[in-house]
Amino acid sequence: MKAKRQHKNILGRGKAHQTSYQYRIIKAVAKVAKVVAIIIGAIIGLLMWAVFKPIYRGVGWLISILTLFAALYWLLTL
């Protein structure tokens, strides 16, 4: 039986083991980072909803009042 390339390269086995260990660590860190990103995104989303929703409502009322005044001015100046 002839020695193949993978049998000759003994350094490759050690690297494969380290790569596998590093791969598992990277995957675990990626999962943790994903969970943290979801939590931070949810908090930012809730804050934006709590802050900007009333502002948008206020802007809607302001536009409605300005439109009412514009319509009244238009009707009174015919």
mmCIF file of C-alpha atoms in Angstrom, residues 23-59:
data_model
loop_
_atom_site.group_PDB
_atom_site.id
_atom_site.type_symbol
_atom_site.label_atom_id
_atom_site.label_comp_id
_atom_site.label_asym_id
_atom_site.label_seq_id
_atom_site.Cartn_x
_atom_site.Cartn_y
_atom_site.Cartn_z
ATOM 1 C CA TYR A 23 -14.552 26.283 15.046
ATOM 2 C CA ARG A 24 -16.693 25.196 18.002
ATOM 3 C CA ILE A 25 -15.589 28.234 20.021
ATOM 4 C CA ILE A 26 -16.354 30.571 17.111
ATOM 5 C CA LYS A 27 -19.782 28.986 16.655
ATOM 6 C CA ALA A 28 -20.560 29.369 20.365
ATOM 7 C CA VAL A 29 -19.437 33.001 20.347
ATOM 8 C CA ALA A 30 -21.517 33.621 17.213
ATOM 9 C CA LYS A 31 -24.611 32.214 18.925
ATOM 10 C CA VAL A 32 -24.046 34.379 21.990
ATOM 11 C CA ALA A 33 -23.455 37.436 19.797
ATOM 12 C CA LYS A 34 -26.678 36.706 17.901
ATOM 13 C CA VAL A 35 -28.689 36.477 21.134
ATOM 14 C CA VAL A 36 -27.130 39.708 22.424
ATOM 15 C CA ALA A 37 -27.864 41.447 19.114
ATOM 16 C CA ILE A 38 -31.507 40.318 19.254
ATOM 17 C CA ILE A 39 -31.876 41.590 22.822
ATOM 18 C CA ILE A 40 -30.263 44.947 21.990
ATOM 19 C CA GLY A 41 -32.417 45.250 18.864
ATOM 20 C CA ALA A 42 -35.562 44.526 20.869
ATOM 21 C CA ILE A 43 -34.656 47.158 23.462
ATOM 22 C CA ILE A 44 -33.914 49.767 20.784
ATOM 23 C CA GLY A 45 -37.146 48.856 18.989
ATOM 24 C CA LEU A 46 -39.192 49.274 22.151
ATOM 25 C CA LEU A 47 -37.562 52.611 22.923
ATOM 26 C CA MET A 48 -38.177 53.871 19.401
ATOM 27 C CA TRP A 49 -41.782 52.685 19.557
ATOM 28 C CA ALA A 50 -42.289 54.399 22.923
ATOM 29 C CA VAL A 51 -40.679 57.672 21.788
ATOM 30 C CA PHE A 52 -41.574 58.041 18.123
ATOM 31 C CA LYS A 53 -45.146 56.744 18.192
ATOM 32 C CA PRO A 54 -46.454 59.740 20.206
ATOM 33 C CA ILE A 55 -44.407 62.093 18.028
ATOM 34 C CA TYR A 56 -45.988 60.665 14.878
ATOM 35 C CA ARG A 57 -49.419 61.006 16.471
ATOM 36 C CA GLY A 58 -48.624 64.618 17.337
ATOM 37 C CA VAL A 59 -47.427 65.309 13.805
#
